[in-house]
Amino acid sequence: MKRTEIVEEIRQFVEDECRKPTSKYGFGPYDSHFVPMVKYAKKLALEMGADVEIVEIAGWLHDIGSIIVGREDHHVTGAEIARKKLGELGYPEERIASVANCILHHRGSQKMESETLEEQIIIEADSISCFDNITGIFRAALVNEKKTEDEARKSVLKKMTNKWNQLRFEKSKEMIGPKYEAVRILLDR
Ligand SMILES: [Fe+2]
């Protein structure tokens, strides 16, 4: 199987898993999180001279553990699923290890040392992708957390500001700056 076909195979695998009735979060995250996450990850990889293929594959697979097994330890379960799937596709061992490390280290909250540029890009794109899902974050505040409209406005603004403050690359600030500015114009009173 050619390299480009492997990326497409992995994308399709993630889409199929999100579509299954067993998906822990339904199909929603495919469009609202995976697609923008990979878009930003690929863009950062291209602009920063990282290994685009590793970043793209890791971007598609970084939350697969959440979808198939559940949120807890999804970096560990996801890395396992990725190793198995990529092994079946005959992807080179050392590249499987790079993808698995990106997945293992993608949770900023786990406070692990991220070593490679590819690993850092996955963490960064995970944060940036929230800026493409403001409606989903509002829905979570209003529906899941049952906040009032004003509480939701404040909590969404706080969440996006935290995401912005966590960004580590100037490239991502350039990329997402206008969206963060728009959030502040619309939500800060
Ligand atoms: Fe994610």
XYZ file of C-alpha atoms and ligand atoms in Angstrom:
190
model
C 0.000 0.000 0.000
C 1.305 3.453 -0.951
C 1.899 6.084 1.717
C -0.897 8.371 0.487
C -3.259 5.403 0.559
C -2.350 4.709 4.178
C -3.341 8.235 5.232
C -6.686 7.831 3.428
C -7.160 4.351 4.906
C -6.615 5.752 8.401
C -8.994 8.672 7.782
C -11.638 6.215 6.608
C -11.032 3.967 9.634
C -11.625 6.916 11.990
C -14.745 8.012 10.091
C -16.130 4.449 10.192
C -15.458 4.105 13.921
C -17.201 7.435 14.614
C -20.194 6.265 12.571
C -20.608 2.978 14.471
C -23.399 2.861 17.069
C -20.715 1.807 19.578
C -18.860 5.139 19.194
C -18.634 6.612 22.707
C -19.280 10.140 21.402
C -21.362 9.460 18.302
C -20.439 10.820 14.881
C -20.263 14.495 15.938
C -16.543 14.615 16.798
C -15.570 13.504 13.291
C -16.682 16.810 11.736
C -16.364 19.078 14.751
C -12.982 17.899 16.044
C -11.056 15.404 13.900
C -11.414 17.274 10.589
C -10.330 20.727 11.881
C -7.640 19.140 14.069
C -6.022 17.430 11.068
C -6.389 20.600 8.961
C -4.427 22.678 11.492
C -1.922 19.913 12.249
C -1.092 19.520 8.557
C -0.815 23.275 8.062
C 1.568 23.637 11.027
C 3.621 20.634 9.862
C 4.017 22.115 6.381
C 4.939 25.577 7.671
C 7.320 24.308 10.349
C 9.071 21.636 8.324
C 7.788 18.661 10.332
C 7.021 15.194 8.976
C 3.607 15.880 7.434
C 2.622 12.226 7.053
C 3.338 11.356 10.709
C 1.425 14.431 11.840
C -1.525 13.699 9.557
C -1.821 10.059 10.625
C -1.385 10.953 14.318
C -3.948 13.756 13.934
C -6.570 11.329 12.639
C -5.792 8.763 15.330
C -5.068 10.932 18.384
C -8.552 10.580 19.925
C -9.479 7.169 18.507
C -9.144 5.653 21.991
C -11.875 8.036 23.199
C -14.206 6.935 20.410
C -13.649 3.169 20.704
C -12.909 2.688 24.420
C -13.818 5.916 26.247
C -12.148 9.081 27.457
C -10.193 7.650 30.377
C -6.581 6.869 29.398
C -7.509 7.434 25.759
C -3.919 8.423 24.975
C -2.817 4.909 26.001
C -5.683 2.985 24.379
C -5.400 5.170 21.274
C -1.675 4.482 20.896
C -2.381 0.729 21.134
C -5.144 0.902 18.520
C -2.851 2.929 16.234
C 0.008 0.415 16.572
C -2.304 -2.456 15.687
C -4.016 -0.724 12.759
C -0.798 0.643 11.222
C 0.915 -2.719 11.711
C -1.876 -4.426 9.768
C -1.351 -1.910 6.972
C 2.363 -2.723 6.841
C 3.460 0.764 7.908
C 7.196 0.858 8.840
C 7.884 0.030 12.502
C 9.897 3.165 13.326
C 7.160 5.356 11.855
C 4.498 3.496 13.824
C 6.523 4.332 16.953
C 6.555 8.054 16.024
C 2.770 8.087 15.504
C 2.185 6.176 18.759
C 4.365 8.673 20.677
C 2.384 11.607 19.262
C -0.806 9.966 20.551
C 0.691 9.063 23.942
C 1.914 12.618 24.513
C -1.059 14.553 23.120
C -2.770 15.279 26.422
C -1.367 18.525 27.788
C -3.142 17.718 31.078
C -0.995 14.599 31.507
C 2.075 16.846 31.818
C 4.371 14.597 29.854
C 7.483 15.912 28.211
C 6.802 16.240 24.529
C 9.983 15.738 22.631
C 9.590 15.857 18.886
C 8.218 18.678 16.747
C 5.524 16.294 15.485
C 4.391 15.580 19.060
C 4.252 19.296 19.860
C 2.247 20.002 16.713
C -0.373 17.405 17.691
C -0.832 19.067 21.113
C -1.020 22.491 19.489
C -3.505 21.528 16.761
C -5.703 19.852 19.372
C -6.028 23.245 21.131
C -6.394 25.296 17.955
C -9.184 23.111 16.587
C -11.524 24.349 19.372
C -11.692 27.665 17.510
C -13.546 25.855 14.707
C -16.089 24.459 17.150
C -17.433 27.468 19.076
C -21.031 26.313 18.546
C -20.229 22.895 20.036
C -18.516 24.483 23.040
C -21.557 26.734 23.559
C -23.855 23.729 23.332
C -21.805 21.880 25.962
C -22.070 24.864 28.323
C -25.804 25.406 27.752
C -27.042 21.829 27.395
C -24.582 19.558 29.219
C -23.502 21.940 31.977
C -26.949 23.642 32.070
C -25.483 27.146 32.316
C -27.539 30.285 31.706
C -26.769 32.219 28.504
C -24.641 34.731 30.377
C -22.753 32.038 32.288
C -22.178 30.200 29.014
C -20.854 33.369 27.351
C -18.357 33.886 30.190
C -17.286 30.255 30.330
C -16.790 29.989 26.554
C -14.729 33.194 26.577
C -12.638 31.856 29.477
C -12.120 28.508 27.775
C -11.015 30.076 24.501
C -8.714 32.522 26.342
C -7.095 29.596 28.175
C -6.597 27.799 24.867
C -5.079 30.947 23.377
C -2.716 31.394 26.342
C -1.537 27.797 26.033
C -0.441 28.181 22.401
C 3.301 27.775 22.071
C 4.046 28.550 18.413
C 4.001 32.011 16.828
C 2.739 30.276 13.681
C -0.408 29.134 15.446
C -1.013 32.569 16.929
C -0.796 34.019 13.421
C -3.119 31.318 12.140
C -5.791 31.591 14.798
C -5.359 35.232 15.939
C -8.293 36.597 13.899
C -10.624 33.918 15.294
C -9.567 34.602 18.879
C -10.029 38.340 18.288
C -13.527 37.641 16.922
C -14.360 35.578 20.026
C -13.292 38.481 22.237
C -15.252 41.046 20.213
C -18.375 38.912 20.362
C -18.184 37.556 23.908
C -16.276 40.087 26.034
C -18.460 42.809 27.476
Fe -8.367 15.955 20.335
